[in-house]
Amino acid sequence: MTAPQIFTPREMIEKLISFDTTSYLSNLALVEFVENYLASHGVTSRRVMNDDGTKANLFATLGDETQPGGIVLSGHTDVVPVEGQDWSSDPFRVREADGKLFGRGTSDMKSFIAIALAFVPAFLKGGPKIPVHFALSYDEEVGCLGVRPMIDSIIRTLPRPQIVIVGEPSSMKVVNAHKGIQSYQTTVTGLEFHSSQTHLGVSAIQYAAELISFLMRLAEEMRERGDPSGRFSPPFTTINVGTIRGGTALNIIPRKCSFLWEYRSLPDADPSEIITRFNEFAESNVLPQMRAIFPEARIETVTRAQSPGLAPRDGEPGETLVMKLARCNAAEAVSYNTEAGLFQLADIPTVVCGPGDIAQAHKPDEFISLSQVKECEAFMQRLADHVSGKAI
């Protein structure tokens, strides 16, 4: 048997950042490294693959996986692209400066995974009385897609965990509520004609503009409804149109126009309300105008991503434990979306708590402060003490 591999948290951060796991690439090299690292400590892992075998979730348990009440440390292995961003150094090689570690994924969210992995010897010391599970996913950045089959596997094969800790950057605050996200692509198909004959053509851009105007009216309605809890910033469900493409030339009535849009709903809001009202407006108000001129006109909306919000669950003992580990007196709410809502949808108590600032995520020269690394290390040490039976 090979000697156990030992990494400091800093060394493990450097190692994980060195793997380019941009979402359009494979994450298997990173997964294999983690498998081998865990195996050197006598821990068996299992992969939950994607359909074409190019990516994998990784699940592993320290301790007795048949024991209920385990603690899941969850994080995504993929990162967003660096193309088109002005980086001061190699994004996939950690650079330290001014008390910060720079690199793609340092904040979002490889540092959490790395620190947790570096503490494997501490979790195993003396044999954990409470199992610690690692749940590492793929394709979070493109719609929380990869974690879903792993969650299915967890609920089929394991006793219910006490808590899932999703280590997204929260500045080590405990988050028990976040918004959901729904994103769509709408394509409007009209009829091309010479621009001097506007009465004979059907402008896809014109009618796409009507649909977007309707979305903006819905956005204003959502703003006026507000957030009764007062916890979110901004304190309402938001709607955004991110891109729009259409038309061929100035003197051609455009046949095609498509736009990408999303909404981020409060966790207690009906997640289907906005898309339902949008589709009804398209079918009842816009499409009849188009088909009065061109019967084959179409409005097609396809779903790109859907991920539920995270709703607070008062009195969950797992949340109380995480707040104690994080030395927090109150849980917070955030407006970004995570995989936490999917775990909660499967009836597994879940919170978000991880090092780093979400304000640094997805940016060039992404970084995590060394103080946040140290704070997460202290959290993991308290967790190691807890699972070994020591008072925290």
XYZ file of C-alpha atoms in Angstrom:
392
model
C 0.000 0.000 0.000
C 1.345 3.426 -0.922
C 1.984 5.996 1.764
C -0.863 8.473 2.356
C -0.523 11.628 0.302
C -0.312 14.737 2.459
C -1.068 18.240 1.192
C -1.312 21.504 3.047
C -4.456 23.501 2.193
C -2.323 25.903 0.144
C -0.714 23.031 -1.794
C -4.108 21.471 -2.475
C -5.509 24.784 -3.718
C -2.567 25.087 -6.115
C -3.114 21.539 -7.324
C -6.834 21.887 -8.021
C -6.427 25.274 -9.720
C -3.857 23.691 -12.074
C -6.592 21.575 -13.663
C -8.384 23.511 -16.412
C -11.935 22.353 -15.733
C -13.744 25.041 -17.709
C -17.278 23.746 -18.183
C -16.849 22.976 -21.881
C -13.880 20.701 -21.032
C -13.621 17.401 -19.164
C -13.035 17.305 -15.400
C -11.775 13.714 -15.384
C -8.122 14.564 -14.739
C -9.109 16.375 -11.532
C -11.470 13.553 -10.562
C -8.724 10.968 -11.043
C -6.339 12.993 -8.896
C -8.876 13.214 -6.063
C -9.666 9.488 -6.368
C -5.988 8.601 -6.044
C -5.497 11.014 -3.168
C -8.451 9.563 -1.251
C -7.362 6.000 -2.066
C -3.959 6.715 -0.503
C -5.917 7.283 2.730
C -7.909 4.076 2.287
C -11.041 5.880 1.076
C -13.005 4.458 -1.841
C -14.723 6.808 -4.273
C -17.423 6.261 -6.827
C -18.049 8.170 -10.016
C -21.421 9.196 -11.387
C -20.715 9.820 -15.066
C -22.369 11.998 -17.675
C -23.946 10.347 -20.707
C -20.899 10.464 -22.973
C -18.344 9.570 -20.302
C -16.389 12.825 -20.528
C -17.247 14.176 -17.077
C -17.972 12.759 -13.654
C -19.348 13.561 -10.267
C -17.301 12.037 -7.471
C -18.761 10.760 -4.216
C -16.754 9.405 -1.286
C -17.346 8.706 2.384
C -14.970 8.954 5.310
C -16.315 6.573 7.938
C -19.334 4.301 7.825
C -21.533 5.360 4.906
C -24.441 3.267 6.223
C -24.664 5.444 9.328
C -27.385 8.126 9.196
C -26.757 11.752 10.013
C -23.621 12.231 7.927
C -22.251 15.598 6.874
C -21.874 16.255 3.140
C -19.196 18.640 1.878
C -20.343 19.603 -1.598
C -18.715 21.615 -4.346
C -18.546 21.910 -8.125
C -15.316 21.181 -9.953
C -16.022 23.238 -13.077
C -15.084 26.875 -13.604
C -16.166 29.590 -16.030
C -14.078 30.461 -19.114
C -11.115 32.834 -19.072
C -11.214 33.617 -22.801
C -11.576 37.318 -23.528
C -10.587 38.305 -19.997
C -7.520 40.384 -19.192
C -5.591 38.323 -16.637
C -2.348 39.556 -15.095
C -0.973 36.009 -14.836
C -1.714 32.424 -15.842
C -5.297 31.757 -14.595
C -4.455 28.110 -13.915
C -1.399 28.742 -11.802
C -1.871 30.249 -8.351
C -0.149 33.583 -7.832
C 0.150 35.156 -4.379
C 0.207 38.911 -3.953
C -1.072 41.387 -1.357
C -2.435 38.677 0.923
C -4.447 37.067 -1.880
C -4.281 33.935 -4.023
C -5.109 34.654 -7.657
C -6.362 32.025 -10.115
C -9.493 30.797 -11.835
C -11.584 28.982 -9.251
C -9.808 30.312 -6.165
C -13.040 31.925 -4.994
C -15.594 29.966 -7.016
C -15.074 27.391 -5.598
C -12.036 25.141 -5.638
C -10.560 26.556 -2.429
C -13.408 25.068 -0.383
C -12.922 21.667 -2.008
C -9.153 21.879 -1.601
C -9.236 22.799 2.085
C -11.760 20.044 2.810
C -9.574 17.496 1.007
C -6.465 18.649 2.846
C -8.300 17.902 6.106
C -9.008 14.272 5.179
C -6.281 13.012 7.579
C -7.837 15.076 10.369
C -11.335 13.748 9.588
C -10.028 10.163 9.626
C -7.925 10.485 12.758
C -9.207 8.064 15.356
C -12.067 6.963 13.082
C -14.917 9.441 12.525
C -17.970 8.748 14.671
C -20.057 10.718 12.178
C -19.472 10.045 8.454
C -18.144 12.842 6.281
C -19.213 12.628 2.643
C -17.564 14.388 -0.298
C -19.892 15.244 -3.185
C -18.008 16.862 -6.083
C -19.999 17.778 -9.171
C -19.553 18.905 -12.762
C -21.395 21.469 -14.917
C -22.676 23.673 -12.117
C -21.716 26.775 -14.072
C -23.976 25.847 -16.996
C -27.181 25.309 -15.053
C -26.464 23.025 -12.086
C -26.721 20.078 -14.463
C -24.172 17.558 -13.249
C -25.104 17.241 -9.586
C -28.616 15.969 -10.278
C -27.747 12.295 -10.945
C -25.406 12.307 -7.941
C -28.220 13.553 -5.703
C -30.419 10.782 -7.098
C -27.714 8.274 -6.216
C -27.353 9.664 -2.688
C -31.053 9.429 -1.889
C -31.258 5.896 -3.356
C -28.237 4.412 -1.630
C -27.523 6.304 1.591
C -29.268 7.139 4.844
C -30.429 10.745 4.960
C -27.523 13.062 5.786
C -27.896 15.517 8.630
C -26.732 18.449 6.511
C -25.174 19.317 3.161
C -22.670 22.178 3.217
C -22.346 23.680 -0.258
C -19.071 25.578 -0.161
C -19.865 28.415 -2.555
C -18.150 31.688 -1.631
C -20.113 33.228 1.221
C -17.209 34.805 3.149
C -17.689 31.873 5.564
C -21.128 33.170 6.513
C -23.940 30.636 6.750
C -26.543 31.109 4.014
C -29.913 29.373 4.314
C -31.800 31.152 1.519
C -31.090 32.058 -2.080
C -33.029 32.782 -5.237
C -33.922 30.273 -7.918
C -32.987 30.732 -11.570
C -34.807 29.947 -14.809
C -33.272 30.775 -18.195
C -34.720 30.557 -21.700
C -34.064 31.205 -25.365
C -36.939 32.665 -27.339
C -36.821 32.613 -31.149
C -39.253 34.634 -33.240
C -39.711 33.653 -36.904
C -41.403 36.138 -39.224
C -41.394 36.831 -42.969
C -38.612 38.537 -44.903
C -39.574 41.325 -47.315
C -38.159 44.480 -48.805
C -38.041 47.165 -46.150
C -40.200 49.483 -48.283
C -43.081 47.020 -47.963
C -43.451 46.743 -44.235
C -47.157 45.886 -44.547
C -46.291 42.679 -46.409
C -43.525 41.383 -44.137
C -43.474 40.233 -40.532
C -40.572 41.727 -38.608
C -39.171 39.229 -36.129
C -37.326 42.029 -34.338
C -40.475 44.123 -33.975
C -42.398 41.300 -32.338
C -39.417 40.205 -30.243
C -39.392 43.777 -28.946
C -43.038 43.386 -27.906
C -42.154 40.245 -25.991
C -39.204 41.914 -24.297
C -41.366 44.912 -23.399
C -43.806 42.510 -21.761
C -40.949 41.001 -19.745
C -39.928 44.461 -18.585
C -43.493 45.144 -17.452
C -43.413 41.872 -15.540
C -40.077 42.910 -14.024
C -41.621 46.125 -12.749
C -44.537 44.173 -11.293
C -42.084 41.874 -9.489
C -40.260 44.913 -8.132
C -43.505 46.341 -6.774
C -44.396 43.057 -5.084
C -41.061 43.101 -3.313
C -39.706 40.609 -0.826
C -41.750 40.272 2.368
C -38.758 38.783 4.211
C -36.564 41.798 3.454
C -33.501 39.526 3.281
C -32.518 39.717 -0.385
C -30.619 42.286 -2.417
C -32.272 43.317 -4.610
C -35.421 42.615 -2.588
C -37.560 41.232 -5.418
C -37.645 38.660 -8.225
C -35.528 39.940 -11.122
C -35.838 39.520 -14.894
C -32.998 40.117 -17.342
C -32.646 39.906 -21.126
C -28.988 39.106 -21.700
C -28.496 38.890 -25.485
C -30.493 39.568 -28.634
C -29.638 38.653 -32.228
C -31.626 39.234 -35.368
C -31.876 40.666 -38.847
C -29.794 40.515 -42.011
C -29.534 44.043 -43.404
C -31.077 47.467 -42.943
C -33.251 47.130 -46.044
C -34.601 43.665 -45.250
C -37.510 43.063 -42.906
C -35.938 40.577 -40.446
C -37.122 36.975 -40.571
C -35.389 35.762 -37.369
C -34.731 37.212 -33.967
C -33.717 35.345 -30.832
C -32.982 36.498 -27.317
C -31.733 34.904 -24.110
C -33.463 35.815 -20.885
C -33.685 34.709 -17.307
C -35.423 35.375 -14.049
C -34.199 34.868 -10.508
C -37.146 34.255 -8.268
C -37.523 34.533 -4.528
C -37.443 31.050 -2.975
C -41.088 31.157 -1.883
C -42.351 32.448 -5.254
C -44.075 30.265 -7.836
C -41.172 29.447 -10.199
C -43.526 28.816 -13.130
C -45.502 32.079 -12.949
C -43.312 34.229 -15.200
C -42.767 31.680 -17.967
C -46.466 30.763 -17.917
C -47.548 34.390 -18.271
C -44.909 35.002 -20.945
C -46.122 32.051 -23.026
C -49.760 33.123 -22.637
C -48.912 36.656 -23.823
C -46.983 35.285 -26.800
C -49.815 32.950 -27.823
C -52.731 35.286 -27.193
C -51.371 38.730 -28.054
C -48.309 38.563 -30.279
C -48.667 35.471 -32.434
C -52.158 36.378 -33.754
C -50.779 39.701 -35.046
C -47.972 37.905 -36.855
C -50.158 35.159 -38.338
C -52.684 37.656 -39.631
C -50.010 38.465 -42.242
C -48.008 35.222 -42.337
C -49.781 32.081 -41.053
C -46.491 30.202 -40.616
C -45.006 32.711 -38.168
C -43.685 31.169 -34.956
C -42.600 32.022 -31.431
C -40.595 29.238 -29.812
C -39.215 29.301 -26.264
C -36.878 26.577 -25.012
C -35.558 26.088 -21.502
C -31.808 26.486 -21.041
C -31.495 25.961 -17.295
C -33.665 25.616 -14.215
C -32.415 25.513 -10.645
C -34.608 25.982 -7.580
C -34.094 28.477 -4.819
C -33.057 27.624 -1.281
C -35.707 28.305 1.336
C -34.948 28.705 5.047
C -35.944 25.770 7.234
C -36.103 26.938 10.809
C -35.009 24.558 13.507
C -32.889 22.205 11.391
C -30.223 20.766 13.706
C -27.765 20.530 10.816
C -28.011 24.264 10.188
C -27.487 24.917 13.886
C -24.351 22.784 13.748
C -22.925 24.661 10.754
C -23.583 28.009 12.416
C -21.663 26.754 15.434
C -18.792 25.559 13.237
C -18.720 28.906 11.401
C -19.099 30.945 14.585
C -22.155 32.690 13.129
C -25.094 33.987 15.137
C -27.548 34.327 12.250
C -28.016 32.890 8.769
C -28.046 35.121 5.700
C -29.681 35.240 2.274
C -28.022 35.781 -1.127
C -29.271 36.453 -4.638
C -26.972 34.086 -6.518
C -28.004 30.499 -7.220
C -26.263 27.292 -6.127
C -26.754 23.534 -6.103
C -28.132 23.832 -2.560
C -31.720 24.179 -3.777
C -31.462 20.841 -5.592
C -30.315 19.058 -2.436
C -33.170 20.686 -0.526
C -35.615 19.632 -3.246
C -34.522 16.050 -2.499
C -35.456 16.644 1.172
C -31.857 16.895 2.363
C -31.191 19.825 4.744
C -28.715 22.171 3.091
C -26.887 25.432 3.698
C -24.232 27.383 1.825
C -20.980 28.186 3.605
C -17.613 28.632 1.961
C -14.539 30.840 1.745
C -14.174 33.736 -0.658
C -16.305 36.584 -1.900
C -18.892 36.051 -4.641
C -17.937 39.503 -5.943
C -14.688 37.955 -7.213
C -16.361 35.066 -9.032
C -16.157 34.926 -12.835
C -13.868 37.966 -13.052
C -10.356 38.293 -14.474
C -7.752 38.044 -11.710
C -10.204 36.133 -9.531
C -8.797 35.773 -6.023
C -9.376 34.567 -2.499
C -7.859 36.303 0.499
C -5.485 34.325 2.681
C -7.588 35.361 5.680
C -10.558 33.532 4.149
C -8.396 30.444 3.614
C -7.413 30.537 7.282
C -11.020 30.986 8.378
C -12.079 27.955 6.347
C -9.202 25.932 7.801
C -10.468 26.754 11.298
C -13.972 25.688 10.255
C -12.660 22.339 8.969
C -10.660 21.751 12.144
C -13.780 22.307 14.242
C -15.657 19.920 11.949
C -12.908 17.317 12.367
C -13.174 17.695 16.141
C -16.971 17.355 15.963
C -17.002 14.151 13.889
C -14.400 12.620 16.219
C -16.626 13.287 19.217
C -14.797 16.243 20.687
C -16.612 19.275 22.002
C -16.539 22.329 19.733
